[in-house]
Every structure is written in C-alpha cells, then in structure tokens.
C-alpha cells in the first residue's frame, strides 16, 4: 500500500512555519520541564510513601502535586496546539488509530488529578492509606505518559498506519515498535531525575531563606537526579539504537543539527551529573536546562527526519494574516505581565502578614 | 475524507461529544460566573463585616476549585481530543483558522489557573484588597476565555463574511458573536447562582444559610431573565437558514427547543421556591434539582446550537461528513471511494455492498450516526427502506430533509451504499412478485349478432389505500365504467333508445351490481364500493355487462376494471405488505403519518392509532373525488408529487414505480397497455420525470407551500421551471394528440408539457371524429390500451377485441370495420389513419 496516499494534505498556515516551530519547541520545553517535575515528584512521593511512610519528602511532594498537574496540563496545551498546526495531518491520524486509548487519557487524568487532591487534602486523615491515592495517581500518570509516548511514536511511523484497516476500533498501540518502550522509559527516568533535582533546589531555596527543610533533601535530591540520569544514559542509548539506522547520516542540515544537539545534550548531561554528584544543585539545573533544550531539539530534528518522506513544511500553503499573530503576542505579553504582577502582589502581601 | 474513521458502533452518533461537551460546557460556564460570584460574595462579607460569609466564600472557593480546575479544565482538554477524533477535518480547520485565538485563550487559561490557586491558597493570608484583586484577575481571565471561545464556537454556526473574505476577524466577530457572548455570560452568572445553592444549603447556621440561599437566588433570577432576553436577541441574529433549521426544518430540534422553553420557567420557579424555602431538608434536594435542571438547560441549548449548523459542521463551508461544499462536485464526479484517502485498493475495486457499501457507510454515515446506539442511530432510520427506495432517497438527500448533507458519491456508490444499509446493516423486506396467470373465458359473439357492447374503465389503473384496513385514505377516485351499445349495420348506430345496461361484479362480494346510467352518447356507472381482488391477488376486477333493448337481452360482455391496492409506500416508509405482496399495511400507514407529523407538526399518527381513518383529502383537496380540503394547503397530488419529487432522486428520474405499482418488480404491473408493453414507454415519457411532474402540478397551486417545493425542484426538471406549463391534477393530462398530431403515427415519444385543455380533452372523456364513439370503446382504458398484455392473464386486457374480432388489437383494427359496419369501409370515419394496418403488433 502506498503510505503517502494515507497522509492527509496539510491545512494552510497564517504565518511562516518557522514561527509555529519556534512556538511549538519553546512551549514544549516549558511543558517538558513541568511535566517532568510532576511525574517524577509523583513517583518519588509514592516511593517515599511506601518506603518511609512518615517521610517529610512524601508530605512535601503531596502538597505540591495538584499544582504541578494543573500547570503541566496547561503547558501541554500550547505545544499540542502548535503541533496540530504544523503536523495535524499526522497527529490526528495516529490519535484516531488509538482513539479509544487516547480518549481514555482524559478520564484517567481526571481520576489522577482528583487522587492528587485527595492525597493532598486528606494527607493526615488517610494515614497508612495514603499510598492508595498516591498509587492511583502514579499509575494514572504513568499510563498517560505511556499513551502519549505511543501516540508520538505512531505519529512518526506512518508505515504502521495500515494496521487501521484490520483494527479500526481505536486500539492500535503498535507495541511492536522497538522505539516505544525505550522512549517511554527515557521519559519516566528523565522525569524522576528532574523531580529529584527540583527537590534539591527546593530544599536549597528553603535553607537559604532559613526555613525548615527535610533532612538530606538537597543531597538526596541531587543523588536521585544523578543516578536516575546515569541510568537514563543507558536507556537513552537503547532508544538511540532503536531509531532507524542511518538517521544520523541523513544528508542535509537536519541530520547535522540533530547530531550536534545530541552531542551537546550528552555533554551537558555529563556536566549536570557531575554537578549533581557534587550536590551543586543550581549548577546542575543550568546544565539540565541545557540538556532538556538540546534534547527537545533532537526530538524535533528526529521527527523531521522520520517524517521527511511525507512532510515538507515548504509545501504547506500559506495564507498570510499577521494581525491575529500580533494579537496573540500582545495577549502573551499581557499574560506575562499578569503573572509577574500576581507574583509580586502575593509576595509583597505575604511578607506583609495576615489580614 | 482525508482521515480514518474511528468505528464506535453504539457509541457513535455524537454520543461521546454530547456527553463530554455538555458536561464541560456546564462546568466551564460555572468557572466564569463563579469567579464573579466569589469576588462579589467576598465583598459582601467584607462590607457586612461577616466572618461567616467570608468563611463561606472560602469553602465555596474550595468546592469551586475542585470542580472547575479539575473537572472543568480536564474535560476541556477532553472535548478538544474528542472532536479531533470524530471530526478531524473540521477540527483541523478550526485550529488553522483560529490558531492564535486558541493560543490567546491558552494564555488566559494559564492566568486563570494561577490566579485561582493564589486566590484560594492566600485566603486569610493577604489583605482583602490584594486578595480581591486576585479574584478580579481570575474572573477577568475566565471571561476572556469565554470571549475567545465564544467567537470560535459561534463561527461554526454563523461564519458570516468569513465565507467570502477568509478573514480571521470576520469569522471571529461573526453575526451571532455579541448575542452569544451576552447569552453565555448570563448563563454563566445563572450557573454561579445554581452552584451557590449547593454550598449555601450546607451552611450550618440557619440564618446565614437562609441569607445565602436568597443571595444565590438573586444570582439566578435576574440572570435567567437576561439570559432569556439575550436568547431572543440570539434568535433574531441568526441568519434565515440557521433559524429555519432550528425552528422549522430539523425535526429533532423541536424537542430541544421545547425543553429549553419548559426549563426556563421551571428554573425561575425553582429559584423563587428555594429562596422562600426554610427547612434545609427542602433546600438541599431543591438545590440539586436546580443544578440538574440547569444541566438539562445547557444541554438543550448546546444541542440546538449544534443542530442549527446542519447539514454543516462549519456552516455553508464544510458538511458534517467533512466534505467541503466546494468539493461536492469533484466527489460526485470522481466518487467518494476514489477521493477518500483511507480506502484500500480492494475496497475501491469491490462492487459489493458488503465491502464497498460498508466503506461508504463508514465514510459518510458514521461521522454523525451510531449503529444501534443511543444517539442518531441509523438502523431504525434505514430499516424501513427497500434497496431501491433507499437509493432514491439517498439521491435526493439534503433537499427536503435539508439537515442532511447531499449524497456526494456517484450513482454506483449510491446503489452500493443503499445495498449495504438495507441488506447488510439491516434486512430490508424486498419481495418478488408471485403471479399465477389465469385463463379467462371470452364471452361469445356470433357474426349474426345484431348488437355489440363495448366498455372500458375511464380512469385506468385505480389505486386504493383500502382505508378500512389501513386506516389511511389517499385512494384515487373509484373506477368508472363507460359503455356503448352499437347496433350493427352498414351504417351502425350507438343506441340508447329503450336500452338498459346492467353490470355485475364477478367474484366477492358476490352479486354486487347495478345499472349504468345514460349520459351523452354512452352509459356509465361509478363503482364506489368496489374492492381490489384478493386471494389470489389481481390488479383488476372483472365485471359482467348485459345490454337489453326493450327488456330483451341483446349483448353481453366482460370488462376489466383496473383496481389495485399496490401503493408501494413501504419502499421508503417501511412496514410489510398487507398481504400477498400488495396492500398498504397499518404499519406503513402509521409510518407515513408519523413522517407527516414530524414535518408538518400534525398529530395524525395518534388519530390513526386511536382507530380513526385519516383521510388525506379532508385537508389536501382532491378534484377527482370532489374533495375541497383546506384551500390554504396544497392539493393532495401537489403535496405528494411535489414533496416526493423534491426528496427522491438527483434529477428528473422516472422513479414513479417506487410508489405506483407499474414496474416489473410489482405484483400489479398495472401499466400493461400498448404504450407500456409493446412500445416500451415509461411514465415519464408522457407525464415527465417525478421532478417535472411535481413542478407542473405545483405551478398550478395557489398554496404558499408550493413555492418552497418548486425551489427545491428547480434545476432538476426536464425544462426550466418557468417553461413548464402548469396543470391541474386529474383535469389536465398529457394530450394523446401531442404525439399523434391529427391521429398520425408519432414522430416523437414525449407528451410532457402538452396538457389537455381541461377535462374535455381527457382520453377517458374524448370521442373520435363525428363524436360517436368514445376513444376508450375501441382502444380500451387509459394505461391499458389494446393490445394490453397483463402478466396476470393473456386475455384480461383484450377481452372485447378477442370477443368481437378474435384478435387483441383495437376494435376495427386491420380494416376490421365489419365488426360494426358488417362490411368493409372505404372512409376513415372515426379518425384518420384507421384504415391502415395496425402497426404495433404483438
């Protein structure tokens, strides 16, 4: 079957594709960061809950998880929106192929979110039962992570799409895809590492301000970050090996840039781990951010190469209309202003005492 | 047609969208109105210096946060996911047209989340001014989300100038943007009051509880009134096609409009009641009841808004099956299976309903219909059709039932889809004619006989709906026999002097008979009580005729009267045949009336169910039966042919046999005369195709109902509608002389648009030159002209020709003048050409 026949034509763009690529990559980077903290913190919290039920780390993470879920979801909206603009003709298809599972993500997310709130609001009351909402939450979030990994993998693999004709009920996960499992594990381990560093940074912040902080939080968080990242090296190479051979030998700019970003990511990861092992959380963070940015770009270039036979941004019709784009930039600027304004309002108010 | 279709079976038909959307929309409106509720209630607490009210606000804000942030926010993602799975093409369009609108909404969504978290978690920790500022920011951002989404959602209903200029702002600030924005804002405020009842009802302090419940009622009642007012504004702002779709055309919409109208006063009364209620055991259930009513209210509104777009998903731009309006022509030319991407080569090559028809159903039907599910189940909609009825219905899709998109495929695809829908998805009740021919004894005639009795029915193939059995009466006028007694001689005479002609019906009911009355040159009798022949079924009754002169029997003959109960309404309306492959069953009659009720808002099905006989001509006049009906309505013929002409077929098809039993697939096969059998003409050769036929009748109508139907026929008729001559049904029919000018052999085979000039020109009324013999005395009945060939009997259509001249041709054919004149004749007395050899020999 001619796979190209299955790929829908792309809809028009209002501004050059580069803008959308920039917005997609930028917002995905933000989402990745918060999502990593959310998923990793949930796993860490459950781990502590099971291993040391009265752990201060478990309680601390329990208090923060609902916020991280809210922002992770919100920050996921924007990259998914821009992804649909540039690659809707791929992501819609893969989503439909696994529609039943894809839509279940919403129900699972609501359950996980409510479980996070139960875990937070009933923390004291639940006592030994805390592991139940925590477990439900983590199971749900891991399920969502897996479905997202599967969808993105299927989206980038149109050769697997004809499976639809045998199974049109929306249950195609394409578990035979060798990329799927390392991709998922790479995501989860990355999340644990990032959340570990986030814990360390939070502890560092509190210590600096003279607030109480769970014992060994900085050191423990840094260690967690480092060990999880070292483990993720292995998974990362597994993932790399699962990609189609020759992906790095692609002629053209994309292949070269991808190789460069990957090497950069390896280097910054190594530096982040070294700093993590030395319990220098802030320096580790700087390298982690560089790593995440580099890996975000690697992901984009890999997708571009994988979809190259069927996708050419240059061929997407352009129907220029800049005023909505300017409107969005103004709203975005206003939004940033509001965030800063609210932060200052609250910080100044809290430092001024209760009403 | 560019994306795969998610096969949902029973969960299709918009079930998932409806569930996710209505739940999300309800809570997301709470997220807007509830924001203002929080701020103003906190201000009230501060103004009154009431710690209790402030505590209530904190409790309510927790409830609000858990409901709107978790369920509201996540179900918002859910509705986005859902529409992309079920309508990917439309979703992609909306994303690409409004990407920066969505993106701006995302910014406000982020600020909503942040401000609500800060608002809730800084309760009692910030000074009131700053805390209220956070609340105001939340409300402002939430309302801006509503502002942005409102523009995009209403664009789907009323794209306005965007259709021409493709400008973002034209689409966003579309014709219903402002009324919808006010409507939704008041809805949001009303919902804030409704959910306020829930938390207020749980306040332990009785005085505070009553105060807060009354306070919430103040949110509900004025907002409800303003909502209704803005609803009227919304309605007025709707362009006519959308307004017509919601309030007139789409039968499903009526229940939601009715629901909206009924719930409005219920909510108002409930609000008043709860404000006055004292005991908490009453307040709590009332509060929940009002929340549920509000949910139903929102559901009705959303279903109405969604229904108003039909048959489009983006009005006048993209049909609900994802095909662009501008692409329709291409699809019809190339075919759906060829144009659609997610079709295998095997499916394209297959010519079977099981494979190709199924695929067409997946592509065209499943975007909106479930199969055996809760919403828009396609099975009950199609199971009444026969395959051919379905194909014809599909061909006319979208014209009268304008909530459906036009069928976009080729005629072959139409047949494949109708095959799938009626033989694979459901089992249609096809029936093959079962005919066992009968041999008739021909009455005796001797060369020495002095008299010749000729007779025929002047109304041809009469159809009856058997009102006593079916409960529905749209029968034609009863059959009428016309007879002439000819005294044989070299100069024969048609005599009536001291003549009595009597008739007696052969078969059951036994002994029915009477006397024919003398008219101008002939005798006639109307057989009002004649029933069709059953067991075995025959599309005619046989009548014995006897002529007496001065009391002495001088001639006998037998005449066929075409009478059938073969109305084939079940082809589309379903139900079984009443018996033996013919007859209108009560089930079919009820289905017809249900369809009538649905479209014309009548209650005829109920009357039928109660045992009354519904007589169509009591409202729709029928000149053949002398029924005046309601002058403001279409005539029965105009209504039936005009409506079905608009709904069936793509052009001007000869699809009369879908309703009239004239085709070879029918038990009756009533069009058995010379024109139908020997020459092979069909109904449309004389009457025009269904569209043309309907148009000609509608043009003679003065009822306001005629114009809209004519508009739907325009472009499909054989001639432009303005060139079609109007004709009154039963009084003006195709004129024989238009094909036979001067009784000459025809040079063309089209009688359409050349109508008789009133009743006098009708074949059944007309006489030959000299005004002596009725045309039908020599040629037989309309639609059964000699030599007629009925599959039911070789003899039945030619009894008198066989009796008097031992051949099946018209009386006097092949220079057979002697049958009356007792000798050969040299002059063509009755019409030119009659002395030539008969042309159309069997």
mmCIF file of N, CA, C and O in Angstrom, chain A residues 29-63:
data_model
loop_
_atom_site.group_PDB
_atom_site.id
_atom_site.type_symbol
_atom_site.label_atom_id
_atom_site.label_comp_id
_atom_site.label_asym_id
_atom_site.label_seq_id
_atom_site.Cartn_x
_atom_site.Cartn_y
_atom_site.Cartn_z
ATOM 1 N N UNK A 29 9.264 22.858 25.539
ATOM 2 C CA UNK A 29 10.348 22.866 26.523
ATOM 3 C C UNK A 29 9.789 23.185 27.921
ATOM 4 O O UNK A 29 10.120 22.515 28.904
ATOM 5 N N UNK A 30 8.899 24.187 27.974
ATOM 6 C CA UNK A 30 8.296 24.548 29.271
ATOM 7 C C UNK A 30 7.446 23.390 29.804
ATOM 8 O O UNK A 30 7.501 23.053 30.994
ATOM 9 N N UNK A 31 6.675 22.792 28.909
ATOM 10 C CA UNK A 31 5.822 21.667 29.317
ATOM 11 C C UNK A 31 6.668 20.507 29.825
ATOM 12 O O UNK A 31 6.378 19.905 30.865
ATOM 13 N N UNK A 32 7.755 20.233 29.094
ATOM 14 C CA UNK A 32 8.629 19.110 29.437
ATOM 15 C C UNK A 32 9.186 19.280 30.852
ATOM 16 O O UNK A 32 9.202 18.336 31.656
ATOM 17 N N UNK A 33 9.577 20.498 31.120
ATOM 18 C CA UNK A 33 10.157 20.781 32.431
ATOM 19 C C UNK A 33 9.129 20.519 33.543
ATOM 20 O O UNK A 33 9.405 19.785 34.508
ATOM 21 N N UNK A 34 7.949 21.106 33.388
ATOM 22 C CA UNK A 34 6.932 20.982 34.440
ATOM 23 C C UNK A 34 6.387 19.552 34.493
ATOM 24 O O UNK A 34 6.156 19.014 35.575
ATOM 25 N N UNK A 35 6.217 18.963 33.318
ATOM 26 C CA UNK A 35 5.711 17.592 33.292
ATOM 27 C C UNK A 35 6.698 16.644 33.977
ATOM 28 O O UNK A 35 6.299 15.748 34.727
ATOM 29 N N UNK A 36 7.986 16.862 33.748
ATOM 30 C CA UNK A 36 8.995 16.032 34.393
ATOM 31 C C UNK A 36 8.930 16.152 35.906
ATOM 32 O O UNK A 36 9.001 15.158 36.635
ATOM 33 N N UNK A 37 8.776 17.391 36.340
ATOM 34 C CA UNK A 37 8.696 17.608 37.788
ATOM 35 C C UNK A 37 7.456 16.907 38.338
ATOM 36 O O UNK A 37 7.504 16.228 39.371
ATOM 37 N N UNK A 38 6.338 17.062 37.619
ATOM 38 C CA UNK A 38 5.078 16.469 38.089
ATOM 39 C C UNK A 38 5.173 14.941 38.172
ATOM 40 O O UNK A 38 4.928 14.341 39.216
ATOM 41 N N UNK A 39 5.552 14.332 37.055
ATOM 42 C CA UNK A 39 5.569 12.866 37.001
ATOM 43 C C UNK A 39 6.625 12.311 37.961
ATOM 44 O O UNK A 39 6.365 11.368 38.733
ATOM 45 N N UNK A 40 7.794 12.924 37.916
ATOM 46 C CA UNK A 40 8.874 12.454 38.785
ATOM 47 C C UNK A 40 8.512 12.621 40.247
ATOM 48 O O UNK A 40 8.728 11.719 41.069
ATOM 49 N N UNK A 41 7.947 13.775 40.596
ATOM 50 C CA UNK A 41 7.594 14.028 42.002
ATOM 51 C C UNK A 41 6.524 13.037 42.461
ATOM 52 O O UNK A 41 6.543 12.584 43.613
ATOM 53 N N UNK A 42 5.594 12.711 41.565
ATOM 54 C CA UNK A 42 4.554 11.751 41.932
ATOM 55 C C UNK A 42 5.176 10.392 42.226
ATOM 56 O O UNK A 42 4.834 9.730 43.218
ATOM 57 N N UNK A 43 6.113 9.979 41.377
ATOM 58 C CA UNK A 43 6.756 8.675 41.585
ATOM 59 C C UNK A 43 7.589 8.692 42.882
ATOM 60 O O UNK A 43 7.533 7.767 43.700
ATOM 61 N N UNK A 44 8.334 9.779 43.054
ATOM 62 C CA UNK A 44 9.168 9.889 44.265
ATOM 63 C C UNK A 44 8.290 9.879 45.509
ATOM 64 O O UNK A 44 8.584 9.226 46.522
ATOM 65 N N UNK A 45 7.185 10.618 45.417
ATOM 66 C CA UNK A 45 6.295 10.699 46.577
ATOM 67 C C UNK A 45 5.751 9.324 46.933
ATOM 68 O O UNK A 45 5.720 8.930 48.101
ATOM 69 N N UNK A 46 5.353 8.585 45.933
ATOM 70 C CA UNK A 46 4.828 7.241 46.184
ATOM 71 C C UNK A 46 5.941 6.346 46.747
ATOM 72 O O UNK A 46 5.719 5.562 47.676
ATOM 73 N N UNK A 47 7.119 6.489 46.196
ATOM 74 C CA UNK A 47 8.253 5.680 46.661
ATOM 75 C C UNK A 47 8.508 5.926 48.144
ATOM 76 O O UNK A 47 8.627 4.996 48.943
ATOM 77 N N UNK A 48 8.546 7.208 48.485
ATOM 78 C CA UNK A 48 8.779 7.545 49.891
ATOM 79 C C UNK A 48 7.618 7.046 50.747
ATOM 80 O O UNK A 48 7.814 6.610 51.883
ATOM 81 N N UNK A 49 6.419 7.161 50.205
ATOM 82 C CA UNK A 49 5.235 6.751 50.948
ATOM 83 C C UNK A 49 5.307 5.269 51.291
ATOM 84 O O UNK A 49 4.929 4.858 52.383
ATOM 85 N N UNK A 50 5.802 4.507 50.348
ATOM 86 C CA UNK A 50 5.892 3.070 50.555
ATOM 87 C C UNK A 50 7.101 2.722 51.426
ATOM 88 O O UNK A 50 7.001 1.928 52.371
ATOM 89 N N UNK A 51 8.228 3.369 51.120
ATOM 90 C CA UNK A 51 9.475 3.029 51.819
ATOM 91 C C UNK A 51 9.501 3.603 53.236
ATOM 92 O O UNK A 51 9.798 2.884 54.196
ATOM 93 N N UNK A 52 9.195 4.880 53.342
ATOM 94 C CA UNK A 52 9.219 5.534 54.658
ATOM 95 C C UNK A 52 7.960 6.371 54.812
ATOM 96 O O UNK A 52 7.940 7.549 54.467
ATOM 97 N N UNK A 53 6.877 5.756 55.286
ATOM 98 C CA UNK A 53 5.556 6.385 55.259
ATOM 99 C C UNK A 53 5.477 7.777 55.888
ATOM 100 O O UNK A 53 4.680 8.585 55.455
ATOM 101 N N UNK A 54 6.276 8.063 56.895
ATOM 102 C CA UNK A 54 6.159 9.381 57.521
ATOM 103 C C UNK A 54 7.186 10.359 56.989
ATOM 104 O O UNK A 54 7.498 11.372 57.633
ATOM 105 N N UNK A 55 7.677 10.058 55.824
ATOM 106 C CA UNK A 55 8.723 10.901 55.260
ATOM 107 C C UNK A 55 8.221 12.313 55.007
ATOM 108 O O UNK A 55 7.114 12.531 54.508
ATOM 109 N N UNK A 56 9.057 13.283 55.344
ATOM 110 C CA UNK A 56 8.717 14.690 55.100
ATOM 111 C C UNK A 56 8.694 14.976 53.612
ATOM 112 O O UNK A 56 7.935 15.824 53.137
ATOM 113 N N UNK A 57 9.536 14.258 52.868
ATOM 114 C CA UNK A 57 9.567 14.457 51.411
ATOM 115 C C UNK A 57 8.221 14.061 50.807
ATOM 116 O O UNK A 57 7.673 14.751 49.936
ATOM 117 N N UNK A 58 7.683 12.933 51.292
ATOM 118 C CA UNK A 58 6.387 12.486 50.777
ATOM 119 C C UNK A 58 5.322 13.540 51.041
ATOM 120 O O UNK A 58 4.511 13.870 50.179
ATOM 121 N N UNK A 59 5.341 14.097 52.239
ATOM 122 C CA UNK A 59 4.329 15.101 52.580
ATOM 123 C C UNK A 59 4.513 16.370 51.754
ATOM 124 O O UNK A 59 3.555 16.950 51.247
ATOM 125 N N UNK A 60 5.764 16.758 51.611
ATOM 126 C CA UNK A 60 6.043 17.974 50.835
ATOM 127 C C UNK A 60 5.570 17.816 49.386
ATOM 128 O O UNK A 60 4.891 18.691 48.842
ATOM 129 N N UNK A 61 5.916 16.701 48.808
ATOM 130 C CA UNK A 61 5.504 16.481 47.406
ATOM 131 C C UNK A 61 3.987 16.360 47.303
ATOM 132 O O UNK A 61 3.388 16.843 46.343
ATOM 133 N N UNK A 62 3.371 15.747 48.294
ATOM 134 C CA UNK A 62 1.904 15.607 48.266
ATOM 135 C C UNK A 62 1.240 16.982 48.203
ATOM 136 O O UNK A 62 0.223 17.170 47.522
ATOM 137 N N UNK A 63 1.836 17.939 48.931
ATOM 138 C CA UNK A 63 1.240 19.279 48.958
ATOM 139 C C UNK A 63 1.352 19.989 47.609
ATOM 140 O O UNK A 63 0.538 20.850 47.281
#
